[in-house]
Amino acid sequence: MALTDSVNRDANRALRARFDEVYGQYQQLRSGLDELQARLAELRVTERSADGQVTATVDARGELISVELDSSIYRDRDPRALSGKITATVRRAATGATAATQELVSAYLPAGPRAADFLRTGDFGALLGRADTLLRRSE
């Protein structure tokens, strides 16, 4: 029986050490979320069309903040071309925002499906909900 007790104690120590490590990572993640949230709120990506006539700015989620048109667009008088130029410029800005957001988030969050969900929704609660529940159960 002494051998079994020793094995159980060793297993418990190993589990506790692993829990302490995971809990430390979790605490670090939680503490960095305020900073991450602030940086995401400030993130802006601006793209300019090749001819400089259209400038589009989007936020971290790729949502359009502004479109600026250079006065030279009035000389062209081609609404289809202008529409296409605006659309392409906004798409490039949104693509850039996705890349910038992923890079920023990857510095704070572990890779995985919850991080991907966060990138789509921006919901920190959903990101940490499962971890919070698991930690409450283990305390």
JSON list of C-alpha atoms in Angstrom, two decimals, residues 9-10 20 26 32 40-41 44 48 55 57 64-65 70 75 86 94-95 99 107 109 117 119 128 136-137:
[
{"chain": "A", "resi": 9, "resn": "ARG", "atom": "CA", "xyz": [1.23, 11.56, -4.09]},
{"chain": "A", "resi": 10, "resn": "ASP", "atom": "CA", "xyz": [3.62, 11.89, -7.03]},
{"chain": "A", "resi": 20, "resn": "ASP", "atom": "CA", "xyz": [-0.24, 26.00, -11.24]},
{"chain": "A", "resi": 26, "resn": "TYR", "atom": "CA", "xyz": [-4.40, 32.15, -17.50]},
{"chain": "A", "resi": 32, "resn": "GLY", "atom": "CA", "xyz": [-3.10, 41.49, -20.74]},
{"chain": "A", "resi": 40, "resn": "LEU", "atom": "CA", "xyz": [-7.64, 46.96, -30.72]},
{"chain": "A", "resi": 41, "resn": "ALA", "atom": "CA", "xyz": [-9.91, 49.96, -30.11]},
{"chain": "A", "resi": 44, "resn": "ARG", "atom": "CA", "xyz": [-6.70, 51.79, -37.74]},
{"chain": "A", "resi": 48, "resn": "ARG", "atom": "CA", "xyz": [-4.75, 54.41, -50.72]},
{"chain": "A", "resi": 55, "resn": "THR", "atom": "CA", "xyz": [-8.18, 56.68, -49.28]},
{"chain": "A", "resi": 57, "resn": "THR", "atom": "CA", "xyz": [-9.61, 53.76, -43.27]},
{"chain": "A", "resi": 64, "resn": "LEU", "atom": "CA", "xyz": [-15.17, 51.29, -42.60]},
{"chain": "A", "resi": 65, "resn": "ILE", "atom": "CA", "xyz": [-14.39, 54.46, -40.68]},
{"chain": "A", "resi": 70, "resn": "ASP", "atom": "CA", "xyz": [-9.17, 63.42, -53.95]},
{"chain": "A", "resi": 75, "resn": "ARG", "atom": "CA", "xyz": [-12.16, 65.07, -63.81]},
{"chain": "A", "resi": 86, "resn": "ILE", "atom": "CA", "xyz": [-13.43, 52.59, -53.71]},
{"chain": "A", "resi": 94, "resn": "ALA", "atom": "CA", "xyz": [-10.09, 45.39, -44.42]},
{"chain": "A", "resi": 95, "resn": "THR", "atom": "CA", "xyz": [-7.62, 42.64, -45.37]},
{"chain": "A", "resi": 99, "resn": "ALA", "atom": "CA", "xyz": [-3.78, 40.70, -40.63]},
{"chain": "A", "resi": 107, "resn": "ALA", "atom": "CA", "xyz": [0.86, 38.23, -29.00]},
{"chain": "A", "resi": 109, "resn": "LEU", "atom": "CA", "xyz": [-3.80, 34.86, -26.79]},
{"chain": "A", "resi": 117, "resn": "ASP", "atom": "CA", "xyz": [-13.99, 33.26, -32.43]},
{"chain": "A", "resi": 119, "resn": "LEU", "atom": "CA", "xyz": [-11.30, 37.71, -33.89]},
{"chain": "A", "resi": 128, "resn": "LEU", "atom": "CA", "xyz": [-12.45, 33.40, -21.40]},
{"chain": "A", "resi": 136, "resn": "ARG", "atom": "CA", "xyz": [-13.99, 27.96, -10.67]},
{"chain": "A", "resi": 137, "resn": "ARG", "atom": "CA", "xyz": [-14.67, 24.21, -10.61]}
]
